[in-house]
Amino acid sequence: MAVKIIHDKNTCIGCGACAAVCPDSWEMGGDGKANLKDGKADGDNFVKEVPEEGCNMQAAQSCPVNCIHVEKDGNKVI
Ligand code: F3S
C-alpha cells in the first residue's frame, strides 16, 4: 500500500507536536516550522511517499492546525 505524507508548510504554526511524536519523519527547522524529513517540494506542500504510515498518523492527529495529511492508495485519510 502506497502511503503519501503531505505537509502544508504555509499553514504550520511550528507547534512542534509532530517532531515530538514522530521524530523519524519530522524535525523542527531554523524557520520555526516543521520539516518533513526527505520531503520533496510539490507546489506549496512538501510530500514524501513511504511504504508504511509509521508514526505519521499520530503526527497528523497531533497537529493543532491540521496541516499534515496522509493518503493511502490515493485516498485522503486525514
Ligand atoms: Fe507544524 Fe503541526 Fe508540526 S503546526 S510543527 S506541522 S504539529
PDB file of C-alpha atoms and ligand atoms in Angstrom:
ATOM      1  CA  MET A   1       0.000   0.000   0.000  1.00  0.00           C
ATOM      2  CA  ALA A   2       1.418   3.335  -1.034  1.00  0.00           C
ATOM      3  CA  VAL A   3       1.318   5.959   1.674  1.00  0.00           C
ATOM      4  CA  LYS A   4       1.848   9.633   0.898  1.00  0.00           C
ATOM      5  CA  ILE A   5       2.650  12.153   3.613  1.00  0.00           C
ATOM      6  CA  ILE A   6       1.810  15.777   2.839  1.00  0.00           C
ATOM      7  CA  HIS A   7       2.876  18.855   4.781  1.00  0.00           C
ATOM      8  CA  ASP A   8       1.100  22.133   4.131  1.00  0.00           C
ATOM      9  CA  LYS A   9       4.016  24.157   5.449  1.00  0.00           C
ATOM     10  CA  ASN A  10       2.370  27.542   4.925  1.00  0.00           C
ATOM     11  CA  THR A  11      -0.269  26.564   7.486  1.00  0.00           C
ATOM     12  CA  CYS A  12       2.250  25.172  10.006  1.00  0.00           C
ATOM     13  CA  ILE A  13       2.499  27.321  13.120  1.00  0.00           C
ATOM     14  CA  GLY A  14       5.534  25.497  14.481  1.00  0.00           C
ATOM     15  CA  CYS A  15       3.870  23.918  17.495  1.00  0.00           C
ATOM     16  CA  GLY A  16       6.341  21.048  17.394  1.00  0.00           C
ATOM     17  CA  ALA A  17       3.942  18.211  18.220  1.00  0.00           C
ATOM     18  CA  CYS A  18       4.781  16.318  15.028  1.00  0.00           C
ATOM     19  CA  ALA A  19       8.511  16.268  15.794  1.00  0.00           C
ATOM     20  CA  ALA A  20       7.769  15.219  19.383  1.00  0.00           C
ATOM     21  CA  VAL A  21       5.569  12.226  18.475  1.00  0.00           C
ATOM     22  CA  CYS A  22       7.237  11.249  15.196  1.00  0.00           C
ATOM     23  CA  PRO A  23      10.896  12.267  15.119  1.00  0.00           C
ATOM     24  CA  ASP A  24      11.617   9.613  12.476  1.00  0.00           C
ATOM     25  CA  SER A  25       9.803  11.754   9.912  1.00  0.00           C
ATOM     26  CA  TRP A  26       9.619  15.237  11.406  1.00  0.00           C
ATOM     27  CA  GLU A  27      12.079  17.774  12.716  1.00  0.00           C
ATOM     28  CA  MET A  28      11.880  21.455  13.530  1.00  0.00           C
ATOM     29  CA  GLY A  29      13.651  23.776  11.122  1.00  0.00           C
ATOM     30  CA  GLY A  30      15.513  27.015  11.644  1.00  0.00           C
ATOM     31  CA  ASP A  31      12.462  28.885  10.356  1.00  0.00           C
ATOM     32  CA  GLY A  32      10.470  27.668  13.358  1.00  0.00           C
ATOM     33  CA  LYS A  33       8.338  25.351  11.239  1.00  0.00           C
ATOM     34  CA  ALA A  34       8.410  21.601  10.859  1.00  0.00           C
ATOM     35  CA  ASN A  35      10.353  19.861   8.132  1.00  0.00           C
ATOM     36  CA  LEU A  36       9.149  16.597   6.648  1.00  0.00           C
ATOM     37  CA  LYS A  37      12.400  14.651   6.519  1.00  0.00           C
ATOM     38  CA  ASP A  38      13.272  13.734   2.905  1.00  0.00           C
ATOM     39  CA  GLY A  39      10.155  15.581   1.752  1.00  0.00           C
ATOM     40  CA  LYS A  40      10.118  17.000  -1.764  1.00  0.00           C
ATOM     41  CA  ALA A  41       8.582  20.359  -2.654  1.00  0.00           C
ATOM     42  CA  ASP A  42       5.270  19.997  -4.520  1.00  0.00           C
ATOM     43  CA  GLY A  43       3.723  23.393  -5.094  1.00  0.00           C
ATOM     44  CA  ASP A  44       3.152  24.891  -1.653  1.00  0.00           C
ATOM     45  CA  ASN A  45       3.450  21.488   0.026  1.00  0.00           C
ATOM     46  CA  PHE A  46       6.206  19.063   0.901  1.00  0.00           C
ATOM     47  CA  VAL A  47       5.460  15.424   0.167  1.00  0.00           C
ATOM     48  CA  LYS A  48       7.025  12.028   0.739  1.00  0.00           C
ATOM     49  CA  GLU A  49       5.994   8.516  -0.275  1.00  0.00           C
ATOM     50  CA  VAL A  50       6.598   5.836   2.336  1.00  0.00           C
ATOM     51  CA  PRO A  51       5.807   2.115   2.430  1.00  0.00           C
ATOM     52  CA  GLU A  52       4.161   2.330   5.870  1.00  0.00           C
ATOM     53  CA  GLU A  53       2.495   5.233   7.647  1.00  0.00           C
ATOM     54  CA  GLY A  54       4.519   4.562  10.801  1.00  0.00           C
ATOM     55  CA  CYS A  55       4.034   7.359  13.311  1.00  0.00           C
ATOM     56  CA  ASN A  56       2.852   9.853  10.703  1.00  0.00           C
ATOM     57  CA  MET A  57      -0.805   9.308  11.594  1.00  0.00           C
ATOM     58  CA  GLN A  58      -0.019  10.305  15.185  1.00  0.00           C
ATOM     59  CA  ALA A  59       1.834  13.342  13.867  1.00  0.00           C
ATOM     60  CA  ALA A  60      -1.160  14.341  11.744  1.00  0.00           C
ATOM     61  CA  GLN A  61      -3.597  13.785  14.605  1.00  0.00           C
ATOM     62  CA  SER A  62      -1.469  15.823  16.992  1.00  0.00           C
ATOM     63  CA  CYS A  63      -1.153  18.843  14.713  1.00  0.00           C
ATOM     64  CA  PRO A  64      -3.369  21.668  16.046  1.00  0.00           C
ATOM     65  CA  VAL A  65      -3.841  23.273  12.632  1.00  0.00           C
ATOM     66  CA  ASN A  66      -4.300  20.023  10.649  1.00  0.00           C
ATOM     67  CA  CYS A  67      -1.559  20.812   8.169  1.00  0.00           C
ATOM     68  CA  ILE A  68      -0.270  17.218   7.973  1.00  0.00           C
ATOM     69  CA  HIS A  69      -2.193  14.919   5.656  1.00  0.00           C
ATOM     70  CA  VAL A  70      -1.893  11.207   4.949  1.00  0.00           C
ATOM     71  CA  GLU A  71      -3.104   9.495   1.775  1.00  0.00           C
ATOM     72  CA  LYS A  72      -3.321   5.747   1.299  1.00  0.00           C
ATOM     73  CA  ASP A  73      -3.598   4.496  -2.279  1.00  0.00           C
ATOM     74  CA  GLY A  74      -4.639   7.992  -3.330  1.00  0.00           C
ATOM     75  CA  ASN A  75      -7.378   8.319  -0.707  1.00  0.00           C
ATOM     76  CA  LYS A  76      -7.080  11.049   1.885  1.00  0.00           C
ATOM     77  CA  VAL A  77      -7.141   9.533   5.376  1.00  0.00           C
ATOM     78  CA  ILE A  78      -6.519  12.691   7.366  1.00  0.00           C
TER      79      ILE A  78
HETATM   80 FE1  F3S B   1       3.615  22.479  12.369  1.00  0.00          FE
HETATM   81 FE2  F3S B   1       1.602  20.969  13.020  1.00  0.00          FE
HETATM   82 FE3  F3S B   1       4.050  20.109  13.340  1.00  0.00          FE
HETATM   83  S1  F3S B   1       1.791  23.140  13.399  1.00  0.00           S
HETATM   84  S2  F3S B   1       5.221  21.926  13.772  1.00  0.00           S
HETATM   85  S3  F3S B   1       3.078  20.570  11.420  1.00  0.00           S
HETATM   86  S4  F3S B   1       2.350  19.679  14.665  1.00  0.00           S
END
